[in-house]
Amino acid sequence: MSDTAAFGHPHGGESPWGRVLAESSLLDLIASHVNGWTPLPAAEASWLTESPVPDGWQMLAVDADAATPLRIVGTTVEGHPGLAGLQTLSAFRFTGAPNPDLLVTNADKGLREWDADGIRADLVVLPNLPGVCGVRASGFVAAGNELLWVEYCTYVRGSTEPDQGLAVEQIFAAAAGQRMRLGRGIGALAAAVEDAFIGRIGATEDDVAAAVADHAEQMRRDVAAGPVLSGEQRRFLDAALSVWGGIASNQSPPIEALGYTDKSDFAADVARLRDQLGRDHPDLLPVDWSRIQFLAEISWASDMFGAGVEFELVSPFTDSESLALLRSIQRALIRIVNPTLVFPRADTDNR
């Protein structure tokens, strides 16, 4: 969809940054489900390309003959050679109304094709208008000799009116070690693009407020209902918890910090958590899911406290299978777990 030569910048061409920033596999998928997919001309995209750029970021040259991207901005960080972060913006018109499920299911498609680690995908909270949907996916990509944090954000307004469909793709890439230092600038750029899209589709402030309220209510319902886990995910969690009564029984984490009185209290609660995981409708609170995820993570990953390198010897899962399952579980629990519940204050009963 995007030609790396279009960047007109040292990070384009054969640069691993250029290849990541030119990745548009989700757009390719959307384009295959609509008609008349065409890059939006720069002359018609000033509402997007003129969205604010925060201090410390600057516009970079774009090949005048290239249709995409429409805009590139970049920034540097003292002590880091070259650019530390980049944002690209592209926009397309089309005719058709792609199913929102297409975006939701494939939000992380490009990252999966890059074998990214730590993938996180979410819906973007947008006004509930016909054909409007947004998705965001981020992860860490090894590109050449660099580890990059990459985020793809796609906004779509479908329409059966000729050429009235609109898709906007925003891509961020940042040197992984500099990501936190760039957070404020990335956040400002992302907010500006989201505001530009919302304004372009004619949404009002009331539409936005209603969407935020609906999202908050849906999150409350999701937490109350509990997560939906597959049988394989539950089996992995049970295997991960089982090591605390087996190979890792003498390598317990700091149980007092977790809110337990002693090892017997810890063992009894692990048994309770395993029992509930085996039920069709587990009776588990957010604190329980938070502990389950934390204990599963260190059970598999930590060689000091958990099973670590011996996990695949004492469970039916290989390391690669465990990693894939653990990542999928983290995504499933992302709206339920709360790290503050894992290490409760001594004077607070969070059990």
mmCIF file of C-alpha atoms in Angstrom:
data_model
loop_
_atom_site.group_PDB
_atom_site.id
_atom_site.type_symbol
_atom_site.label_atom_id
_atom_site.label_comp_id
_atom_site.label_asym_id
_atom_site.label_seq_id
_atom_site.Cartn_x
_atom_site.Cartn_y
_atom_site.Cartn_z
ATOM 1 C CA MET A 1 0.000 0.000 0.000
ATOM 2 C CA SER A 2 2.808 2.387 0.890
ATOM 3 C CA ASP A 3 6.082 2.586 -0.960
ATOM 4 C CA THR A 4 9.113 2.842 1.296
ATOM 5 C CA ALA A 5 10.746 5.049 -1.314
ATOM 6 C CA ALA A 6 8.033 7.594 -0.570
ATOM 7 C CA PHE A 7 9.558 8.593 2.724
ATOM 8 C CA GLY A 8 12.198 10.744 1.071
ATOM 9 C CA HIS A 9 14.267 10.339 4.227
ATOM 10 C CA PRO A 10 17.277 8.269 5.349
ATOM 11 C CA HIS A 11 14.958 6.046 7.385
ATOM 12 C CA GLY A 12 13.068 5.023 4.249
ATOM 13 C CA GLY A 13 14.250 2.755 1.453
ATOM 14 C CA GLU A 14 15.924 -0.364 2.776
ATOM 15 C CA SER A 15 16.004 0.895 6.354
ATOM 16 C CA PRO A 16 14.191 -1.384 8.806
ATOM 17 C CA TRP A 17 12.375 1.724 10.072
ATOM 18 C CA GLY A 18 11.092 2.393 6.580
ATOM 19 C CA ARG A 19 9.804 -1.151 6.157
ATOM 20 C CA VAL A 20 7.939 -1.050 9.471
ATOM 21 C CA LEU A 21 6.431 2.347 8.731
ATOM 22 C CA ALA A 22 5.335 1.209 5.276
ATOM 23 C CA GLU A 23 3.545 -1.887 6.595
ATOM 24 C CA SER A 24 -0.160 -1.630 5.794
ATOM 25 C CA SER A 25 -1.428 -5.196 5.775
ATOM 26 C CA LEU A 26 -4.627 -4.251 7.645
ATOM 27 C CA LEU A 27 -5.310 -1.600 5.018
ATOM 28 C CA ASP A 28 -4.743 -4.186 2.301
ATOM 29 C CA LEU A 29 -7.364 -6.358 3.988
ATOM 30 C CA ILE A 30 -9.878 -3.516 4.290
ATOM 31 C CA ALA A 31 -9.260 -2.528 0.669
ATOM 32 C CA SER A 32 -10.152 -6.050 -0.453
ATOM 33 C CA HIS A 33 -13.614 -5.671 1.133
ATOM 34 C CA VAL A 34 -14.557 -2.314 -0.428
ATOM 35 C CA ASN A 35 -14.571 -0.654 -3.843
ATOM 36 C CA GLY A 36 -12.623 2.259 -5.279
ATOM 37 C CA TRP A 37 -9.833 2.230 -2.703
ATOM 38 C CA THR A 38 -7.764 5.343 -3.497
ATOM 39 C CA PRO A 39 -5.184 7.373 -1.561
ATOM 40 C CA LEU A 40 -6.584 10.724 -0.491
ATOM 41 C CA PRO A 41 -4.760 13.526 -2.347
ATOM 42 C CA ALA A 42 -2.725 15.858 -0.174
ATOM 43 C CA ALA A 43 -4.823 18.791 -1.406
ATOM 44 C CA GLU A 44 -7.884 17.194 0.227
ATOM 45 C CA ALA A 45 -6.167 16.126 3.431
ATOM 46 C CA SER A 46 -5.118 19.392 5.076
ATOM 47 C CA TRP A 47 -7.566 18.613 7.915
ATOM 48 C CA LEU A 48 -5.214 15.713 8.744
ATOM 49 C CA THR A 49 -1.777 16.904 7.675
ATOM 50 C CA GLU A 50 -2.162 20.214 9.505
ATOM 51 C CA SER A 51 -3.044 18.583 12.818
ATOM 52 C CA PRO A 52 -0.793 20.015 15.567
ATOM 53 C CA VAL A 53 2.793 18.839 16.034
ATOM 54 C CA PRO A 54 4.198 19.114 19.591
ATOM 55 C CA ASP A 55 7.430 20.864 20.493
ATOM 56 C CA GLY A 56 10.476 18.735 19.793
ATOM 57 C CA TRP A 57 8.938 17.041 16.745
ATOM 58 C CA GLN A 58 9.446 18.290 13.206
ATOM 59 C CA MET A 59 8.055 17.699 9.745
ATOM 60 C CA LEU A 60 10.239 15.528 7.517
ATOM 61 C CA ALA A 61 10.427 15.544 3.748
ATOM 62 C CA VAL A 62 7.964 13.402 1.802
ATOM 63 C CA ASP A 63 8.444 12.443 -1.839
ATOM 64 C CA ALA A 64 6.190 14.812 -3.784
ATOM 65 C CA ASP A 65 5.341 12.075 -6.291
ATOM 66 C CA ALA A 66 4.253 9.568 -3.648
ATOM 67 C CA ALA A 67 0.593 9.133 -2.691
ATOM 68 C CA THR A 68 1.397 7.862 0.791
ATOM 69 C CA PRO A 69 2.307 8.750 3.432
ATOM 70 C CA LEU A 70 0.809 12.226 3.509
ATOM 71 C CA ARG A 71 2.924 13.380 6.423
ATOM 72 C CA ILE A 72 5.951 12.257 8.417
ATOM 73 C CA VAL A 73 7.152 13.832 11.645
ATOM 74 C CA GLY A 74 10.164 12.785 13.660
ATOM 75 C CA THR A 75 12.093 13.601 16.789
ATOM 76 C CA THR A 76 15.509 13.083 18.307
ATOM 77 C CA VAL A 77 16.661 12.350 21.843
ATOM 78 C CA GLU A 78 19.922 13.608 23.282
ATOM 79 C CA GLY A 79 22.455 10.802 23.366
ATOM 80 C CA HIS A 80 20.585 8.666 20.823
ATOM 81 C CA PRO A 81 22.048 8.623 17.296
ATOM 82 C CA GLY A 82 19.675 9.649 14.530
ATOM 83 C CA LEU A 83 15.926 9.764 14.914
ATOM 84 C CA ALA A 84 14.401 8.270 18.047
ATOM 85 C CA GLY A 85 10.770 8.358 16.930
ATOM 86 C CA LEU A 86 8.652 8.756 13.809
ATOM 87 C CA GLN A 87 4.975 9.163 12.969
ATOM 88 C CA THR A 88 3.429 8.674 9.527
ATOM 89 C CA LEU A 89 -0.092 9.540 8.388
ATOM 90 C CA SER A 90 -1.947 8.153 5.385
ATOM 91 C CA ALA A 91 -5.580 8.474 4.304
ATOM 92 C CA PHE A 92 -7.778 6.730 1.742
ATOM 93 C CA ARG A 93 -11.246 7.091 0.238
ATOM 94 C CA PHE A 94 -13.449 4.200 -0.815
ATOM 95 C CA THR A 95 -17.014 3.017 -1.294
ATOM 96 C CA GLY A 96 -18.369 0.394 1.076
ATOM 97 C CA ALA A 97 -19.022 -0.439 4.702
ATOM 98 C CA PRO A 98 -16.434 -2.912 6.043
ATOM 99 C CA ASN A 99 -17.597 -4.972 9.000
ATOM 100 C CA PRO A 100 -16.068 -3.586 12.234
ATOM 101 C CA ASP A 101 -15.286 -7.180 13.227
ATOM 102 C CA LEU A 102 -12.823 -7.234 10.320
ATOM 103 C CA LEU A 103 -10.818 -4.476 11.991
ATOM 104 C CA VAL A 104 -11.143 -5.846 15.507
ATOM 105 C CA THR A 105 -10.049 -9.364 14.553
ATOM 106 C CA ASN A 106 -7.118 -8.180 12.448
ATOM 107 C CA ALA A 107 -5.956 -5.092 14.351
ATOM 108 C CA ASP A 108 -2.602 -6.730 15.113
ATOM 109 C CA LYS A 109 -2.232 -8.388 11.700
ATOM 110 C CA GLY A 110 0.840 -6.401 10.685
ATOM 111 C CA LEU A 111 2.524 -6.941 14.040
ATOM 112 C CA ARG A 112 1.884 -10.682 13.931
ATOM 113 C CA GLU A 113 3.442 -10.800 10.475
ATOM 114 C CA TRP A 114 6.477 -9.041 11.954
ATOM 115 C CA ASP A 115 6.646 -11.655 14.773
ATOM 116 C CA ALA A 116 6.304 -8.812 17.254
ATOM 117 C CA ASP A 117 6.522 -9.379 21.003
ATOM 118 C CA GLY A 118 4.259 -7.886 23.642
ATOM 119 C CA ILE A 119 1.389 -7.264 21.231
ATOM 120 C CA ARG A 120 -1.553 -5.312 22.634
ATOM 121 C CA ALA A 121 -4.669 -4.530 20.607
ATOM 122 C CA ASP A 122 -7.645 -2.381 21.588
ATOM 123 C CA LEU A 123 -10.670 -0.647 20.190
ATOM 124 C CA VAL A 124 -10.392 3.121 19.946
ATOM 125 C CA VAL A 125 -13.258 4.876 21.717
ATOM 126 C CA LEU A 126 -15.063 6.725 18.915
ATOM 127 C CA PRO A 127 -18.553 8.197 18.511
ATOM 128 C CA ASN A 128 -21.233 5.607 17.804
ATOM 129 C CA LEU A 129 -21.957 6.753 14.262
ATOM 130 C CA PRO A 130 -22.828 4.521 11.272
ATOM 131 C CA GLY A 131 -19.771 2.757 9.850
ATOM 132 C CA VAL A 132 -17.314 4.286 12.340
ATOM 133 C CA CYS A 133 -14.679 2.096 13.984
ATOM 134 C CA GLY A 134 -11.116 2.442 15.191
ATOM 135 C CA VAL A 135 -8.481 -0.039 16.352
ATOM 136 C CA ARG A 136 -5.019 0.298 17.842
ATOM 137 C CA ALA A 137 -2.283 -2.341 18.088
ATOM 138 C CA SER A 138 1.254 -2.040 19.423
ATOM 139 C CA GLY A 139 4.224 -4.311 19.991
ATOM 140 C CA PHE A 140 7.995 -4.627 19.872
ATOM 141 C CA VAL A 141 9.610 -5.483 16.548
ATOM 142 C CA ALA A 142 13.194 -6.557 15.916
ATOM 143 C CA ALA A 143 14.129 -4.728 12.719
ATOM 144 C CA GLY A 144 17.709 -5.167 11.610
ATOM 145 C CA ASN A 145 19.883 -4.408 14.620
ATOM 146 C CA GLU A 146 17.233 -2.260 16.279
ATOM 147 C CA LEU A 147 14.368 -3.082 18.635
ATOM 148 C CA LEU A 148 11.452 -0.827 17.817
ATOM 149 C CA TRP A 149 8.190 -0.117 19.563
ATOM 150 C CA VAL A 150 5.588 0.102 16.811
ATOM 151 C CA GLU A 151 1.946 1.137 16.969
ATOM 152 C CA TYR A 152 -0.624 0.975 14.181
ATOM 153 C CA CYS A 153 -3.820 2.988 14.655
ATOM 154 C CA THR A 154 -6.558 2.719 12.042
ATOM 155 C CA TYR A 155 -9.705 4.843 11.867
ATOM 156 C CA VAL A 156 -12.509 3.959 9.451
ATOM 157 C CA ARG A 157 -15.814 5.487 8.439
ATOM 158 C CA GLY A 158 -17.616 3.174 6.055
ATOM 159 C CA SER A 159 -20.175 4.519 3.597
ATOM 160 C CA THR A 160 -22.138 3.108 0.681
ATOM 161 C CA GLU A 161 -22.183 6.586 -0.874
ATOM 162 C CA PRO A 162 -19.624 6.750 -3.721
ATOM 163 C CA ASP A 163 -16.153 7.721 -2.469
ATOM 164 C CA GLN A 164 -17.463 8.763 0.954
ATOM 165 C CA GLY A 165 -15.737 6.000 2.900
ATOM 166 C CA LEU A 166 -12.664 7.206 4.794
ATOM 167 C CA ALA A 167 -9.704 5.355 6.302
ATOM 168 C CA VAL A 168 -6.848 6.977 8.214
ATOM 169 C CA GLU A 169 -3.745 5.077 9.239
ATOM 170 C CA GLN A 170 -1.320 6.439 11.812
ATOM 171 C CA ILE A 171 1.912 4.550 12.454
ATOM 172 C CA PHE A 172 4.386 5.256 15.223
ATOM 173 C CA ALA A 173 7.856 3.747 15.451
ATOM 174 C CA ALA A 174 10.239 4.525 18.289
ATOM 175 C CA ALA A 175 13.527 3.120 19.480
ATOM 176 C CA ALA A 176 12.409 0.798 22.268
ATOM 177 C CA GLY A 177 14.792 2.271 24.808
ATOM 178 C CA GLN A 178 13.516 5.802 24.166
ATOM 179 C CA ARG A 179 9.794 5.072 24.108
ATOM 180 C CA MET A 180 9.037 6.323 27.631
ATOM 181 C CA ARG A 181 10.879 9.589 27.015
ATOM 182 C CA LEU A 182 8.777 10.148 23.892
ATOM 183 C CA GLY A 183 5.474 9.273 25.537
ATOM 184 C CA ARG A 184 4.164 12.818 25.942
ATOM 185 C CA GLY A 185 4.882 13.736 22.323
ATOM 186 C CA ILE A 186 3.424 10.500 20.982
ATOM 187 C CA GLY A 187 0.316 11.030 23.084
ATOM 188 C CA ALA A 188 -0.120 14.578 21.787
ATOM 189 C CA LEU A 189 0.271 13.484 18.166
ATOM 190 C CA ALA A 190 -2.191 10.619 18.616
ATOM 191 C CA ALA A 191 -4.780 12.861 20.285
ATOM 192 C CA ALA A 192 -4.470 15.439 17.504
ATOM 193 C CA VAL A 193 -5.058 12.827 14.804
ATOM 194 C CA GLU A 194 -8.032 11.358 16.651
ATOM 195 C CA ASP A 195 -9.541 14.833 17.033
ATOM 196 C CA ALA A 196 -8.978 15.499 13.330
ATOM 197 C CA PHE A 197 -10.760 12.282 12.343
ATOM 198 C CA ILE A 198 -13.659 12.920 14.726
ATOM 199 C CA GLY A 199 -14.056 16.416 13.322
ATOM 200 C CA ARG A 200 -13.900 15.150 9.741
ATOM 201 C CA ILE A 201 -16.748 12.657 10.234
ATOM 202 C CA GLY A 202 -18.947 15.384 11.703
ATOM 203 C CA ALA A 203 -19.170 14.092 15.261
ATOM 204 C CA THR A 204 -20.188 16.505 18.008
ATOM 205 C CA GLU A 205 -18.883 16.909 21.551
ATOM 206 C CA ASP A 206 -22.067 15.218 22.764
ATOM 207 C CA ASP A 207 -21.321 12.242 20.483
ATOM 208 C CA VAL A 208 -17.843 11.947 21.990
ATOM 209 C CA ALA A 209 -19.128 12.240 25.570
ATOM 210 C CA ALA A 210 -21.740 9.558 24.918
ATOM 211 C CA ALA A 211 -19.084 7.228 23.479
ATOM 212 C CA VAL A 212 -16.853 7.686 26.536
ATOM 213 C CA ALA A 213 -19.780 6.990 28.881
ATOM 214 C CA ASP A 214 -20.798 3.884 26.910
ATOM 215 C CA HIS A 215 -17.213 2.622 26.998
ATOM 216 C CA ALA A 216 -16.980 3.085 30.763
ATOM 217 C CA GLU A 217 -20.223 1.194 31.266
ATOM 218 C CA GLN A 218 -19.062 -1.631 28.980
ATOM 219 C CA MET A 219 -15.829 -1.923 30.964
ATOM 220 C CA ARG A 220 -17.846 -2.237 34.174
ATOM 221 C CA ARG A 221 -19.954 -4.990 32.597
ATOM 222 C CA ASP A 222 -16.843 -6.797 31.346
ATOM 223 C CA VAL A 223 -15.269 -6.755 34.797
ATOM 224 C CA ALA A 224 -18.491 -7.968 36.409
ATOM 225 C CA ALA A 225 -18.875 -10.799 33.882
ATOM 226 C CA GLY A 226 -15.258 -11.934 34.145
ATOM 227 C CA PRO A 227 -12.941 -12.895 31.287
ATOM 228 C CA VAL A 228 -13.704 -15.436 28.589
ATOM 229 C CA LEU A 229 -10.838 -17.944 28.432
ATOM 230 C CA SER A 230 -10.451 -20.975 26.214
ATOM 231 C CA GLY A 231 -9.918 -24.442 27.628
ATOM 232 C CA GLU A 232 -6.291 -24.320 26.507
ATOM 233 C CA GLN A 233 -5.725 -21.003 28.263
ATOM 234 C CA ARG A 234 -7.217 -22.395 31.479
ATOM 235 C CA ARG A 235 -5.082 -25.528 31.244
ATOM 236 C CA PHE A 236 -1.978 -23.375 30.915
ATOM 237 C CA LEU A 237 -2.938 -21.312 33.963
ATOM 238 C CA ASP A 238 -3.599 -24.462 35.972
ATOM 239 C CA ALA A 239 -0.215 -25.876 34.944
ATOM 240 C CA ALA A 240 1.487 -22.596 35.850
ATOM 241 C CA LEU A 241 -0.160 -22.499 39.278
ATOM 242 C CA SER A 242 0.577 -26.168 39.914
ATOM 243 C CA VAL A 243 4.335 -25.565 40.081
ATOM 244 C CA TRP A 244 3.875 -23.712 43.380
ATOM 245 C CA GLY A 245 2.993 -27.032 44.985
ATOM 246 C CA GLY A 246 5.673 -28.881 43.051
ATOM 247 C CA ILE A 247 8.988 -27.886 41.557
ATOM 248 C CA ALA A 248 8.724 -24.293 42.820
ATOM 249 C CA SER A 249 7.373 -25.118 46.281
ATOM 250 C CA ASN A 250 10.672 -24.081 47.861
ATOM 251 C CA GLN A 251 11.031 -21.008 45.636
ATOM 252 C CA SER A 252 7.911 -19.114 46.645
ATOM 253 C CA PRO A 253 7.673 -15.414 45.815
ATOM 254 C CA PRO A 254 7.593 -12.952 48.736
ATOM 255 C CA ILE A 255 4.191 -14.154 49.918
ATOM 256 C CA GLU A 256 3.765 -11.542 52.639
ATOM 257 C CA ALA A 257 4.058 -8.821 49.999
ATOM 258 C CA LEU A 258 1.288 -10.583 48.076
ATOM 259 C CA GLY A 259 -0.999 -10.301 51.085
ATOM 260 C CA TYR A 260 -0.641 -13.845 52.498
ATOM 261 C CA THR A 261 0.181 -14.591 56.130
ATOM 262 C CA ASP A 262 2.398 -17.628 55.532
ATOM 263 C CA LYS A 263 3.137 -20.489 53.120
ATOM 264 C CA SER A 264 0.101 -22.510 54.179
ATOM 265 C CA ASP A 265 -2.155 -19.520 53.491
ATOM 266 C CA PHE A 266 -0.490 -19.097 50.087
ATOM 267 C CA ALA A 267 -0.843 -22.812 49.244
ATOM 268 C CA ALA A 268 -4.516 -22.842 50.255
ATOM 269 C CA ASP A 269 -5.292 -19.856 48.068
ATOM 270 C CA VAL A 270 -3.448 -21.323 45.071
ATOM 271 C CA ALA A 271 -5.555 -24.473 45.509
ATOM 272 C CA ARG A 272 -8.699 -22.318 45.579
ATOM 273 C CA LEU A 273 -7.683 -20.457 42.441
ATOM 274 C CA ARG A 274 -6.987 -23.726 40.601
ATOM 275 C CA ASP A 275 -10.340 -25.134 41.697
ATOM 276 C CA GLN A 276 -12.196 -22.070 40.431
ATOM 277 C CA LEU A 277 -10.329 -22.126 37.102
ATOM 278 C CA GLY A 278 -11.671 -25.642 36.548
ATOM 279 C CA ARG A 279 -15.282 -24.507 36.852
ATOM 280 C CA ASP A 280 -17.544 -23.356 34.041
ATOM 281 C CA HIS A 281 -18.230 -20.068 35.819
ATOM 282 C CA PRO A 282 -15.285 -19.221 38.091
ATOM 283 C CA ASP A 283 -16.172 -17.145 41.147
ATOM 284 C CA LEU A 284 -13.112 -14.924 41.006
ATOM 285 C CA LEU A 285 -12.629 -11.256 41.822
ATOM 286 C CA PRO A 286 -10.243 -8.843 40.055
ATOM 287 C CA VAL A 287 -7.713 -9.435 42.858
ATOM 288 C CA ASP A 288 -7.880 -13.178 42.119
ATOM 289 C CA TRP A 289 -7.343 -12.724 38.371
ATOM 290 C CA SER A 290 -4.498 -10.300 39.108
ATOM 291 C CA ARG A 291 -2.777 -12.871 41.326
ATOM 292 C CA ILE A 292 -3.397 -15.663 38.825
ATOM 293 C CA GLN A 293 -1.754 -13.703 36.014
ATOM 294 C CA PHE A 294 1.186 -12.586 38.158
ATOM 295 C CA LEU A 295 1.837 -16.086 39.520
ATOM 296 C CA ALA A 296 1.557 -17.601 36.038
ATOM 297 C CA GLU A 297 3.993 -15.034 34.635
ATOM 298 C CA ILE A 298 6.722 -15.684 37.195
ATOM 299 C CA SER A 299 5.979 -19.419 37.256
ATOM 300 C CA TRP A 300 6.925 -19.639 33.590
ATOM 301 C CA ALA A 301 9.497 -16.854 33.283
ATOM 302 C CA SER A 302 11.383 -16.697 36.583
ATOM 303 C CA ASP A 303 14.132 -19.207 37.295
ATOM 304 C CA MET A 304 14.634 -17.691 40.757
ATOM 305 C CA PHE A 305 11.083 -17.976 42.050
ATOM 306 C CA GLY A 306 9.166 -20.131 39.544
ATOM 307 C CA ALA A 307 9.855 -23.149 37.365
ATOM 308 C CA GLY A 308 11.705 -21.058 34.786
ATOM 309 C CA VAL A 309 13.847 -23.145 32.452
ATOM 310 C CA GLU A 310 12.265 -26.337 33.792
ATOM 311 C CA PHE A 311 8.677 -25.262 33.091
ATOM 312 C CA GLU A 312 8.388 -27.216 29.865
ATOM 313 C CA LEU A 313 9.762 -30.294 31.648
ATOM 314 C CA VAL A 314 7.001 -30.292 34.270
ATOM 315 C CA SER A 315 4.100 -29.084 32.117
ATOM 316 C CA PRO A 316 2.591 -30.210 28.798
ATOM 317 C CA PHE A 317 3.539 -26.898 27.154
ATOM 318 C CA THR A 318 6.717 -26.003 25.271
ATOM 319 C CA ASP A 319 8.283 -22.596 25.831
ATOM 320 C CA SER A 320 6.951 -21.267 22.517
ATOM 321 C CA GLU A 321 3.454 -22.560 23.298
ATOM 322 C CA SER A 322 3.635 -21.065 26.785
ATOM 323 C CA LEU A 323 4.665 -17.659 25.470
ATOM 324 C CA ALA A 324 1.827 -17.578 22.939
ATOM 325 C CA LEU A 325 -0.716 -18.662 25.551
ATOM 326 C CA LEU A 326 0.559 -16.240 28.172
ATOM 327 C CA ARG A 327 0.381 -13.334 25.726
ATOM 328 C CA SER A 328 -3.182 -14.284 24.760
ATOM 329 C CA ILE A 329 -4.155 -14.512 28.442
ATOM 330 C CA GLN A 330 -2.636 -11.101 29.159
ATOM 331 C CA ARG A 331 -4.736 -9.632 26.359
ATOM 332 C CA ALA A 332 -7.871 -11.375 27.662
ATOM 333 C CA LEU A 333 -7.334 -10.083 31.205
ATOM 334 C CA ILE A 334 -6.118 -6.594 30.345
ATOM 335 C CA ARG A 335 -9.325 -4.859 31.487
ATOM 336 C CA ILE A 336 -9.656 -6.923 34.666
ATOM 337 C CA VAL A 337 -6.246 -7.242 36.288
ATOM 338 C CA ASN A 338 -4.904 -4.448 38.459
ATOM 339 C CA PRO A 339 -1.246 -4.402 39.548
ATOM 340 C CA THR A 340 -2.093 -2.471 42.711
ATOM 341 C CA LEU A 341 -4.072 -5.500 43.914
ATOM 342 C CA VAL A 342 -1.106 -7.863 43.587
ATOM 343 C CA PHE A 343 0.894 -6.108 46.311
ATOM 344 C CA PRO A 344 -1.766 -4.746 48.701
ATOM 345 C CA ARG A 345 -0.946 -2.351 51.499
ATOM 346 C CA ALA A 346 -0.392 -4.065 54.823
ATOM 347 C CA ASP A 347 -3.380 -2.326 56.413
ATOM 348 C CA THR A 348 -5.803 -3.089 53.584
ATOM 349 C CA ASP A 349 -7.712 -6.329 53.199
ATOM 350 C CA ASN A 350 -7.860 -6.948 49.446
ATOM 351 C CA ARG A 351 -8.512 -10.653 49.743
#
